[in-house]
XYZ file of C-alpha atoms in Angstrom:
492
model
C 49.080 -58.490 -27.853
C 50.326 -61.235 -30.419
C 48.705 -64.370 -31.395
C 51.219 -67.592 -31.379
C 50.509 -70.883 -33.214
C 51.785 -73.642 -31.278
C 51.810 -76.272 -34.230
C 52.918 -79.091 -31.965
C 50.254 -79.042 -29.454
C 47.902 -78.267 -32.329
C 48.786 -81.669 -34.224
C 48.753 -83.622 -30.837
C 45.223 -82.288 -30.377
C 44.026 -83.246 -34.101
C 45.725 -86.357 -34.090
C 43.917 -87.803 -30.888
C 40.516 -86.076 -31.733
C 41.164 -88.751 -35.843
C 39.950 -91.401 -33.320
C 36.716 -89.953 -32.392
C 35.876 -88.999 -35.972
C 37.215 -91.668 -38.448
C 33.811 -93.600 -38.713
C 32.668 -90.163 -40.089
C 34.661 -90.279 -43.214
C 32.607 -93.104 -44.842
C 30.397 -92.220 -47.750
C 27.866 -94.297 -46.277
C 27.558 -92.502 -42.776
C 27.732 -88.712 -44.946
C 24.590 -89.533 -46.348
C 23.031 -91.494 -43.483
C 23.905 -87.982 -41.617
C 22.431 -85.702 -44.366
C 19.434 -87.297 -45.218
C 18.172 -87.591 -41.363
C 15.600 -84.470 -41.598
C 16.105 -84.305 -37.490
C 17.273 -80.540 -36.398
C 18.961 -82.181 -33.667
C 22.204 -83.689 -34.712
C 25.926 -83.623 -34.256
C 27.540 -80.734 -34.936
C 30.950 -82.556 -34.907
C 29.651 -84.902 -37.594
C 28.172 -82.116 -39.676
C 31.742 -80.150 -39.800
C 33.483 -83.052 -40.736
C 30.503 -83.903 -43.343
C 31.028 -80.171 -45.280
C 34.058 -80.468 -45.144
C 34.812 -83.432 -47.180
C 31.843 -82.745 -49.241
C 32.940 -79.111 -49.714
C 36.626 -80.110 -50.582
C 38.459 -78.146 -47.711
C 39.556 -81.487 -46.381
C 39.793 -85.190 -48.136
C 37.578 -88.331 -47.489
C 40.810 -90.151 -46.473
C 41.053 -89.960 -42.634
C 45.002 -90.572 -42.839
C 45.297 -86.650 -44.060
C 43.006 -85.417 -42.229
C 45.745 -84.106 -39.418
C 47.947 -82.772 -42.440
C 45.113 -80.982 -44.041
C 43.618 -79.430 -40.975
C 47.449 -78.515 -40.121
C 48.195 -76.216 -43.618
C 44.658 -74.716 -43.516
C 45.431 -73.297 -39.811
C 49.145 -72.517 -41.435
C 48.314 -70.848 -44.207
C 46.169 -69.360 -42.738
C 48.338 -68.113 -40.034
C 50.833 -67.013 -42.678
C 48.553 -64.427 -43.969
C 47.669 -63.039 -40.866
C 51.823 -62.562 -40.332
C 52.027 -61.475 -43.954
C 49.377 -58.834 -43.702
C 50.425 -57.874 -39.891
C 47.352 -58.675 -37.987
C 48.602 -60.279 -35.397
C 48.437 -57.772 -33.045
C 45.283 -58.260 -31.019
C 44.756 -54.274 -30.068
C 44.477 -53.346 -33.329
C 41.420 -53.279 -35.660
C 42.143 -55.418 -38.972
C 39.840 -53.198 -40.530
C 42.268 -50.450 -40.449
C 44.201 -52.303 -43.052
C 41.000 -51.792 -45.642
C 39.533 -48.536 -47.253
C 37.020 -46.843 -45.538
C 34.385 -47.790 -47.417
C 34.741 -51.273 -46.899
C 36.034 -50.534 -42.878
C 32.882 -48.719 -42.479
C 30.541 -51.595 -44.419
C 31.905 -54.174 -43.229
C 31.848 -52.401 -39.091
C 28.504 -51.676 -39.494
C 27.581 -55.104 -40.473
C 29.479 -57.185 -38.334
C 28.689 -55.457 -35.227
C 25.187 -55.698 -35.827
C 25.010 -59.033 -36.440
C 27.092 -60.037 -33.567
C 23.566 -59.926 -32.015
C 22.369 -62.757 -34.369
C 25.336 -64.579 -33.704
C 24.549 -64.603 -29.847
C 20.879 -65.657 -30.146
C 21.975 -68.086 -32.303
C 24.338 -69.312 -30.014
C 21.756 -69.617 -27.250
C 19.747 -71.600 -29.460
C 22.068 -74.600 -29.809
C 20.158 -77.120 -27.853
C 21.276 -79.155 -25.130
C 20.428 -82.288 -26.770
C 23.165 -81.348 -29.326
C 25.891 -80.889 -27.040
C 24.346 -84.152 -25.252
C 25.048 -86.135 -29.142
C 28.299 -84.339 -29.567
C 29.842 -85.253 -25.748
C 28.088 -88.866 -26.083
C 30.264 -89.446 -29.537
C 33.426 -87.928 -28.173
C 32.511 -90.135 -25.275
C 31.624 -93.408 -27.335
C 34.846 -92.852 -29.570
C 37.354 -92.408 -26.679
C 35.898 -95.681 -25.295
C 36.585 -97.501 -28.658
C 39.962 -95.885 -28.905
C 41.090 -97.447 -25.433
C 39.258 -100.838 -25.086
C 42.253 -102.684 -26.295
C 44.616 -101.273 -23.922
C 45.736 -103.569 -20.712
C 43.426 -103.922 -17.773
C 45.208 -101.705 -15.018
C 46.095 -103.919 -11.599
C 43.876 -103.799 -8.674
C 47.171 -101.970 -6.948
C 47.306 -99.339 -9.497
C 43.604 -98.905 -9.302
C 43.582 -98.408 -5.658
C 46.662 -95.837 -5.650
C 44.950 -93.801 -8.555
C 41.741 -93.748 -6.570
C 43.389 -93.169 -3.375
C 44.994 -89.936 -5.866
C 42.330 -89.117 -6.997
C 40.050 -88.608 -3.634
C 43.040 -86.481 -2.515
C 43.044 -84.274 -5.903
C 39.189 -84.248 -5.333
C 39.767 -82.877 -1.695
C 42.165 -80.238 -3.112
C 39.563 -79.382 -5.661
C 37.288 -78.994 -3.408
C 39.139 -76.488 -1.190
C 40.107 -74.716 -4.199
C 36.513 -74.397 -5.665
C 35.180 -73.126 -2.397
C 38.017 -70.463 -2.025
C 36.957 -69.207 -5.769
C 33.244 -69.304 -5.188
C 33.460 -67.005 -1.964
C 36.208 -64.858 -4.450
C 33.600 -64.812 -7.288
C 30.651 -64.032 -4.572
C 32.318 -60.941 -3.608
C 33.045 -60.174 -7.197
C 29.551 -60.757 -8.241
C 28.571 -58.447 -5.776
C 30.679 -55.557 -6.728
C 29.723 -56.169 -10.204
C 26.054 -56.217 -9.736
C 26.320 -52.851 -8.084
C 28.225 -51.626 -10.783
C 25.620 -52.658 -12.869
C 22.828 -51.146 -10.971
C 25.137 -47.833 -11.120
C 25.085 -48.017 -15.110
C 21.831 -49.506 -15.637
C 20.246 -46.208 -16.508
C 22.533 -45.055 -18.641
C 22.285 -48.793 -20.874
C 19.886 -48.826 -24.199
C 16.512 -51.043 -23.140
C 17.321 -52.894 -26.122
C 20.023 -54.476 -25.747
C 21.152 -57.735 -25.554
C 22.174 -59.173 -22.185
C 24.986 -61.324 -22.967
C 26.861 -63.971 -20.306
C 30.098 -63.722 -22.725
C 30.741 -60.157 -23.468
C 34.312 -60.688 -24.184
C 33.742 -63.806 -26.248
C 31.114 -62.000 -28.711
C 33.997 -59.101 -28.365
C 36.623 -61.477 -29.580
C 34.201 -63.221 -32.363
C 33.615 -59.587 -33.635
C 37.641 -59.364 -33.891
C 38.044 -62.693 -35.625
C 35.266 -62.370 -37.783
C 36.099 -58.983 -38.904
C 40.114 -60.315 -39.570
C 38.433 -62.859 -41.771
C 36.930 -60.348 -44.198
C 39.933 -58.516 -43.956
C 41.844 -60.970 -45.346
C 39.233 -62.483 -47.998
C 39.492 -58.598 -49.391
C 43.766 -58.371 -48.926
C 44.338 -61.772 -50.515
C 42.034 -61.847 -53.243
C 41.591 -58.913 -55.755
C 38.152 -60.461 -57.072
C 36.716 -60.865 -53.820
C 34.216 -57.645 -53.205
C 32.554 -57.501 -50.011
C 28.330 -57.607 -50.129
C 26.329 -57.277 -47.185
C 24.972 -59.969 -45.894
C 28.088 -62.319 -45.631
C 28.717 -61.812 -42.798
C 26.026 -64.245 -41.725
C 28.216 -66.862 -43.903
C 30.880 -66.234 -41.348
C 28.804 -65.880 -37.761
C 27.064 -69.332 -38.362
C 30.395 -70.949 -39.725
C 32.302 -69.766 -36.740
C 29.450 -71.031 -34.645
C 29.484 -74.788 -35.795
C 33.550 -74.849 -35.672
C 33.369 -73.429 -32.268
C 30.895 -76.394 -31.038
C 33.695 -78.889 -32.868
C 36.377 -76.878 -31.131
C 34.942 -76.801 -27.719
C 34.962 -80.592 -27.936
C 38.154 -81.227 -28.352
C 39.889 -78.271 -26.749
C 41.170 -76.794 -30.041
C 42.454 -73.050 -30.078
C 40.244 -70.035 -31.291
C 42.896 -69.615 -33.974
C 41.901 -72.875 -35.454
C 38.149 -72.042 -35.408
C 39.130 -68.824 -37.535
C 40.904 -70.796 -39.937
C 38.282 -73.317 -41.007
C 35.907 -70.124 -40.855
C 37.513 -68.687 -43.356
C 37.477 -71.432 -45.293
C 34.101 -72.018 -44.911
C 32.718 -68.663 -45.662
C 34.868 -68.369 -48.912
C 32.456 -71.323 -50.108
C 29.479 -70.483 -48.903
C 29.943 -66.976 -50.568
C 30.497 -68.999 -54.288
C 27.169 -70.729 -52.995
C 25.219 -68.041 -52.667
C 26.320 -66.303 -55.969
C 25.229 -63.080 -53.749
C 27.500 -60.590 -56.137
C 25.520 -61.439 -59.177
C 22.234 -60.994 -57.566
C 23.180 -57.553 -56.151
C 24.802 -56.222 -59.601
C 21.677 -57.410 -61.388
C 22.386 -57.569 -64.895
C 21.478 -61.059 -67.292
C 22.273 -63.572 -64.851
C 19.731 -61.913 -62.271
C 17.227 -61.431 -64.659
C 17.547 -65.078 -65.762
C 17.669 -66.578 -62.183
C 14.301 -64.785 -61.549
C 12.574 -65.641 -64.626
C 13.480 -69.088 -63.972
C 12.243 -68.957 -60.435
C 8.822 -67.715 -61.722
C 8.467 -69.716 -64.259
C 8.833 -72.939 -61.486
C 6.191 -71.107 -59.823
C 3.842 -70.809 -61.911
C 4.308 -74.492 -62.853
C 4.285 -75.486 -58.827
C 2.026 -72.887 -57.548
C 0.064 -71.536 -60.390
C -2.328 -69.649 -57.729
C 0.393 -67.933 -56.263
C 1.908 -67.198 -59.795
C -1.570 -65.763 -60.970
C -2.161 -63.228 -57.479
C 1.822 -62.003 -58.277
C 1.097 -61.370 -61.927
C -2.168 -59.544 -60.965
C -0.605 -56.964 -58.607
C 2.619 -56.820 -60.859
C 5.204 -58.565 -58.742
C 7.749 -61.319 -59.287
C 9.936 -63.834 -57.030
C 12.354 -60.978 -57.101
C 10.516 -58.991 -54.636
C 10.770 -61.944 -51.728
C 13.261 -64.440 -53.287
C 16.086 -62.386 -53.468
C 16.845 -61.992 -50.131
C 16.391 -65.984 -49.556
C 18.620 -66.752 -52.186
C 21.617 -63.950 -51.150
C 21.555 -65.244 -47.259
C 20.554 -68.952 -47.988
C 17.848 -68.203 -45.878
C 19.826 -67.290 -43.282
C 17.496 -64.646 -42.046
C 14.589 -67.095 -41.869
C 15.248 -69.600 -39.710
C 17.377 -70.366 -36.220
C 20.567 -71.839 -36.212
C 19.505 -75.706 -36.169
C 16.920 -75.129 -39.071
C 19.388 -73.274 -41.229
C 22.142 -75.663 -40.645
C 19.641 -78.542 -41.740
C 19.037 -76.892 -44.666
C 22.734 -76.028 -45.507
C 23.119 -79.572 -45.181
C 21.094 -80.042 -48.218
C 22.245 -77.034 -50.217
C 25.993 -78.627 -49.571
C 25.300 -81.956 -50.627
C 23.734 -81.324 -53.968
C 26.104 -78.296 -54.629
C 29.183 -80.665 -55.078
C 29.162 -83.809 -57.396
C 31.151 -86.759 -55.868
C 33.445 -88.812 -57.475
C 31.263 -91.471 -58.205
C 28.523 -89.487 -58.959
C 30.513 -87.702 -61.458
C 30.573 -90.446 -63.654
C 26.656 -90.957 -63.620
C 25.735 -87.318 -63.623
C 28.231 -86.261 -66.562
C 27.677 -89.008 -68.594
C 25.015 -86.940 -71.161
C 27.736 -83.939 -71.264
C 30.287 -83.789 -74.525
C 32.742 -81.349 -73.768
C 35.224 -81.354 -76.405
C 38.486 -79.431 -77.174
C 39.729 -80.120 -73.622
C 42.640 -78.052 -73.979
C 41.062 -75.219 -74.703
C 40.577 -72.468 -72.148
C 42.734 -73.929 -69.579
C 42.453 -70.579 -67.585
C 38.784 -71.951 -66.999
C 40.231 -75.038 -64.846
C 42.068 -73.438 -62.585
C 40.161 -70.008 -61.663
C 38.467 -69.829 -58.031
C 40.471 -72.495 -56.848
C 39.653 -73.961 -53.778
C 41.781 -73.369 -50.365
C 42.531 -76.527 -50.108
C 43.685 -77.079 -52.910
C 45.930 -73.794 -52.441
C 46.932 -75.046 -48.944
C 48.106 -78.596 -49.864
C 47.962 -79.441 -53.631
C 50.221 -81.922 -52.682
C 48.390 -83.934 -49.970
C 45.043 -84.651 -52.120
C 45.527 -83.654 -55.905
C 43.474 -86.148 -57.145
C 40.756 -85.816 -55.282
C 40.732 -82.010 -55.481
C 42.102 -81.064 -58.905
C 40.270 -78.784 -60.759
C 37.650 -80.159 -63.311
C 35.455 -78.542 -65.501
C 32.946 -81.143 -66.241
C 32.644 -81.127 -62.355
C 32.389 -77.335 -62.070
C 29.452 -77.309 -64.865
C 27.639 -80.273 -62.743
C 27.971 -78.791 -59.462
C 26.533 -74.743 -60.819
C 23.817 -76.573 -62.106
C 22.700 -78.596 -58.934
C 24.040 -75.516 -56.799
C 21.010 -73.619 -58.599
C 17.868 -76.769 -58.613
C 18.797 -76.867 -54.930
C 18.676 -73.282 -53.991
C 15.683 -72.964 -56.320
C 13.506 -76.335 -54.745
C 14.145 -74.792 -51.628
C 13.136 -71.257 -52.602
C 9.901 -73.319 -54.079
C 9.340 -75.105 -50.644
C 9.237 -72.172 -48.535
C 6.777 -70.668 -51.137
C 4.485 -73.954 -50.704
C 4.777 -73.704 -47.134
C 3.843 -70.269 -46.678
C 0.742 -70.766 -49.346
C -0.267 -74.137 -47.007
C -0.203 -71.901 -43.733
C -1.737 -68.545 -44.946
C -4.783 -67.263 -46.957
C -2.618 -65.317 -48.909
C -4.530 -64.466 -51.659
C -6.367 -61.450 -52.354
C -5.739 -57.570 -51.243
C -2.100 -57.628 -53.316
C -0.546 -58.536 -49.869
C 1.163 -61.762 -51.029
C 4.895 -60.609 -51.189
C 4.606 -58.894 -47.649
C 3.431 -62.099 -46.178
C 6.472 -64.187 -47.937
C 8.628 -61.287 -46.823
C 7.614 -61.442 -43.107
C 6.397 -64.861 -42.686
C 8.714 -66.712 -39.991
C 6.162 -70.124 -38.500
C 8.887 -72.661 -40.651
C 8.619 -75.766 -40.538
C 12.415 -76.670 -41.455
C 11.688 -80.541 -41.493
C 9.335 -80.359 -43.846
C 10.975 -77.696 -46.193
C 13.601 -80.142 -46.457
C 11.375 -82.997 -47.285
C 9.388 -80.762 -49.989
C 12.523 -79.643 -51.048
C 13.913 -82.895 -51.838
C 11.197 -84.228 -53.841
C 11.071 -81.136 -55.944
C 14.514 -81.684 -56.556
C 13.905 -85.232 -57.478
C 11.659 -84.457 -59.765
C 13.252 -81.432 -61.091
C 16.638 -83.425 -62.077
C 14.268 -86.100 -63.928
C 13.275 -83.299 -66.124
C 16.521 -81.895 -66.623
C 18.094 -84.972 -67.421
C 15.719 -85.325 -70.301
C 16.755 -81.640 -71.597
C 20.480 -82.865 -71.212
C 19.899 -84.308 -74.902
C 18.788 -81.656 -76.611
C 21.274 -79.378 -78.734
C 20.739 -75.729 -78.831
C 20.834 -73.756 -82.303
C 23.835 -72.198 -82.433
C 26.294 -73.954 -79.804
C 29.834 -71.768 -78.857
C 32.788 -73.624 -79.819
C 35.444 -74.832 -77.248
C 35.034 -76.166 -73.334
C 34.034 -72.930 -72.344
C 31.632 -72.406 -74.677
C 30.340 -75.826 -74.677
C 29.838 -75.750 -70.826
C 28.197 -72.398 -71.122
C 25.728 -73.437 -73.843
C 25.256 -76.353 -71.886
C 24.475 -74.940 -68.429
C 21.753 -72.208 -70.321
C 19.977 -75.030 -71.954
C 19.493 -77.211 -68.987
C 18.303 -74.563 -66.558
C 15.805 -73.154 -69.178
């Protein structure tokens, strides 16, 4: 069975949904949303905010529909080009054995993480999302002409008739369902002894199987479409979390699963870039420098922790590597994780106004030199719709280096805030058990972690601003060399 993309229907739904979403495009609304430290926040507003900050969609509401259509169409073209529309065949068959086995094992294991977190989406958040939908639905229609009393009576009569028919239909369905349920229960009893004791009970097994198929298809396309991309264990968390958020959005506005999959593809690529998971797994100079900086920061903020680590021959890499690779996905349930990701995303991408201020102390010479750097790693939205918002998402080497610096800073700040919370809540000193306690601690207060990380980031930013005026002894020439020396100087 092959999936078909109904572009006309998708456009109509997106155009209708835009009337509810327009207020969320304002910069002030995005910042207010991000800096609300509550866990229970609208998934609709979160997805819009993330996509605007990251650059998947422009901050202009009038371009919202065309850009999302472009993203979905481009993703669909991948499915056509790589012959992945057949739902009966595993997309992983298109990959070599090594990648296929690795991804299959990870995605099957993490589907249980996805299922558990899907159930952790609080009823309060669903209420918030539905209230938003109703609110903007009413705003959109409040200026329409009032219906005549006669029309209302006629509609009410029709509605009552429909309700009666619906009741009869529901009664028949209920009887049928009861019959099916009894048969199912009998079947389950017969199979009970054959099931593993630790098997997770799920209400929507078919839905999870479909999700697994789509996640596998996303990673298949990532590998086939990008020669530089290599899958690393743990990246499936980014895909499942993104799929969960996009599904919440799609459910509210009755959007198809293919739309959810295309957004998940774009978000997953961005999260892989954010985590720098490949560099950390590969080791080498980047990884060594990263943990050397972390060790120095821990020594500055938590000297007793640093002393205890050093005493038993341990360092930040023994507990922080997993945190940084997965952007803390293993440490928190989904709503706390999304709250942390709000701030990582916000600080990792400089906006147009912030760019001028943040980049004022960084000199970039020989702008024509090494233009290859400007086009490297273009975002999905650039590739899919360069003409639609070229001015907003055009690659800018100054912006790229600022984003890189801020990304490393905010992730380091979250590592420090996690360390600080463990240090406050546990007797962590003595016996050489500090690393184990840092690895196993799960009683996190996410709101406090975010507040602490923001405080550290604010002080850290001031520190960096002063250092940005210092010059290294031997700066490489050209734009790439200048950027590299600047980054290394700022991150010391």
